[in-house]
Amino acid sequence: MTRKLSLLLTLVLTLLIVPSVVAEKVVTISTQDIQLVYKVDKNNKLRQCYFGEAIASGAEQALMTKHDAYPTFGTSYVNEPALRAVHADGNTSTELVYVSHKTESKGDGIEYTEIALKDSYFPFNVTLCFNAYAKENVIEAWTVISHSEKKPVMLYNYASSHLFFQEEKYYLTQFYGEWADEMHMTEMQLTRGIKSLESKLGVRSNQHAHACFFLGLDAPAQENAGRVLGGTLAWPGSWKLTFDVDNLDNLHVICGINSFAGQYQLAKGEVFETPKMLYSYSNNGTGDITRNFHRWGKKYGIWRGDRTRTTLLNNWEATYFNFNEEILSKIIADASDMGFELFLLDDGWFGEKYPRNNDDAGLGDWMVNRAKLPNGIGYLVEEATRNGIKFGIWLEPEMVNPRSELYEKHPDWVITQPNREIDLSRNQLILDLCNPKVQDYVFGVIDNTLTENPGIAYVKWDCNRFVTNSGSFYLSADKQSHLWIEYVRGLYSVFERVRANHPEVSIMLCSGGGGRIDYASLRYFDEFWISDNTDAYNRIFIQWGTTQFFPAMALASHVSASPCHQTGRVTPLKFRFDVAMSAKLGMDIQPMNMTEEEKAFSKNAIKEYYTFREIVQHGDLYRLLSPYTNPRTAMMYVSEDKQDAVVFTYLLEKVINGGNNQVLYLKGLDPNKTYRLNELNKEPNKWSWFNELEGKSFTGEYLMKYGIRFPMYNQYESKIIRLTAE
Ligand code: DGJ
């Protein structure tokens, strides 16, 4: 054989025998700045190769790191599979191979990708789905499972998403809390093994923890630097976020429904869709991720997120259950006089046979308590209208007190187990939303209240307990474990019906404080109540944590009495206003208990809020000084066109010598614009350390490089500074 011929033969053989030189199939999910890349390997398995900053187009072929995209029990080498299914014939393993993928534009910069996988033997299908929001830099990931096996397949694990990272170190920030103490944050370095953040509460599932996290890659997450992943699960039921550092120091992030005690019998032909997991990523720290989620939330994740939210006065802490028509009419008049736009009537207005005069009776009986309100709700709506404000009402439609006519009539409509004592929490039980009749009833509660009283502009939808004794009289014995999922499906169906009939009514998502805050529920809600703790000092921390993922426009924050009812803390009215005005302003004080000075101060504060609420509600949030690491804390909002900004700063501890001089290095401004500084919500006749800067103008560059400098001395001292581009 000649040399030439042998060379030719070698080349042909190489091409035939070594298929790796042939380009692998690549699936890329990209936003403007971030990218998730999968490849199909020579065994037809889908592998994740990359998640991070967008890489140059065409460079994907060179990516080396590879790991099962959606690890399955039995065939993937992982500690924690994304999927565990027992097939119709009893086979406990699943092996997924690639079938096809497609990408299509949904308009507005949203690209949908689906990657179809199937078991290598069984007619069992798993589709990985993604929405990539180009401008907002958010990726939604979820999974769709179906099969055509002869009998049902039992799903034991069914994650929404699995991500894989190969770094030196991983730092996890988790968000945790308790009633009246929500959304704290803490960071830890992940070590070998599994760390799970989770809730098994089913309903009010965020009472102890929130399905949100940051992951610092290689270094702790910083505000303005470093590679960070942020994630939050859009699901109001039980959830689980698992972080597994494996034997090779790789990290697996597995997110979705908490499937504990929740195995799901998937019938032939049935389509099981997991909730959406939302991710954002930045090479410049958590600040970017927050702004990405806020922009995304206002556009896609919150009901009418483009509209400005109204101020309101709520009578909960003003009266609790002790009110009547006369008291409420007076509050309505005072609320209007102070400048609020809406009066919200809280718990205690209903119940006939079992009047709701405290929390042990009446839930479920949504007819007006005529002893308290002889002329009904309609009268109060008119009263509000006469005073030029709107009217809102509290409902807790998913719940029932055993001391109610509803429970007497339908004892089988509640979540409980037969042959067990009923387990009360706040004297109440959860209505079983798995049952379509219960769904109709719950929908009817809201629909009837709104239809019978057409002037109602606002509903506070409360939900005050979590699941125990997780039994449903509606579900069959072999499907009791479906309760966790069927409840949420029932809830969504009620949400849908309410919104179809009442798109214009503002609805607040409340759950004994912040027990239910997630981007699936918020699609139907205008705003949320994050905590029953209205202490402004505690709120600084609670709101700091919450706004890492959810925008201030939807975060209702109320000025309440001093001493605070929950903590007994005494704080200045200005401080309480300055904290509440950094989000969506409201009040929970009986105006009758306020002095004339306090009313006058409030009136002015509310008036001033209207001059900058657009910036707070629609602007971008920049955090300047964290309350976790500084005695003085600060953050600011900047309007999209960078013409306007507003800075909030609070001193948490008294400083005796020299005052606290921490510099506020502003952010997000246009360096070339010149901004005029004005202090807002000033205390009358009080000298201010800010006076030297009052009315002066500086360039954005100066304000970001040199900052604003003025001392603060007293605990609970606060300042709001308005910046206006000239
Ligand atoms: C819990 C809520 O979080 C409170 O604001 C108040 O509405 C009470 N429920 C009423 O029972």
mmCIF file of C-alpha atoms and ligand atoms in Angstrom, residues 179 204 314 316 321 346-347 356 359 394 396 426 460 462-464 510-514 529 531-532 588, ligand 1:
data_model
loop_
_atom_site.group_PDB
_atom_site.id
_atom_site.type_symbol
_atom_site.label_atom_id
_atom_site.label_comp_id
_atom_site.label_asym_id
_atom_site.label_seq_id
_atom_site.Cartn_x
_atom_site.Cartn_y
_atom_site.Cartn_z
ATOM 1 C CA TRP A 179 -44.481 34.060 62.528
ATOM 2 C CA ARG A 204 -48.799 28.565 54.593
ATOM 3 C CA ASN A 314 -56.174 48.988 58.017
ATOM 4 C CA TRP A 316 -56.529 45.337 62.410
ATOM 5 C CA PHE A 321 -62.247 42.447 66.742
ATOM 6 C CA ASP A 346 -60.005 43.422 58.703
ATOM 7 C CA ASP A 347 -61.157 40.283 60.523
ATOM 8 C CA ARG A 356 -66.615 36.336 64.900
ATOM 9 C CA ASP A 359 -60.541 33.892 66.598
ATOM 10 C CA TRP A 394 -60.591 40.852 54.803
ATOM 11 C CA GLU A 396 -59.920 33.935 54.885
ATOM 12 C CA ARG A 426 -55.604 29.239 65.776
ATOM 13 C CA LYS A 460 -57.030 40.928 51.901
ATOM 14 C CA ASP A 462 -55.602 35.596 54.627
ATOM 15 C CA CYS A 463 -54.569 32.009 55.410
ATOM 16 C CA ASN A 464 -53.591 31.300 58.997
ATOM 17 C CA CYS A 510 -51.541 37.361 53.350
ATOM 18 C CA SER A 511 -50.876 34.286 55.381
ATOM 19 C CA GLY A 512 -50.673 35.087 59.064
ATOM 20 C CA GLY A 513 -48.028 37.528 57.920
ATOM 21 C CA GLY A 514 -45.688 36.235 55.226
ATOM 22 C CA TRP A 529 -48.351 41.180 53.670
ATOM 23 C CA SER A 531 -45.239 40.033 58.483
ATOM 24 C CA ASP A 532 -47.600 40.590 61.384
ATOM 25 C CA ASP A 588 -52.530 50.175 61.291
HETATM 26 C C1 DGJ B 1 -53.343 37.462 60.289
HETATM 27 C C2 DGJ B 1 -52.948 38.630 59.436
HETATM 28 O O1 DGJ B 1 -51.604 38.538 59.095
HETATM 29 C C3 DGJ B 1 -53.268 39.911 60.204
HETATM 30 O O2 DGJ B 1 -52.818 41.026 59.475
HETATM 31 C C4 DGJ B 1 -54.742 39.984 60.468
HETATM 32 O O3 DGJ B 1 -55.429 40.097 59.254
HETATM 33 C C5 DGJ B 1 -55.195 38.742 61.227
HETATM 34 N N1 DGJ B 1 -54.763 37.541 60.583
HETATM 35 C C6 DGJ B 1 -56.686 38.718 61.357
HETATM 36 O O4 DGJ B 1 -57.129 37.582 61.933
#
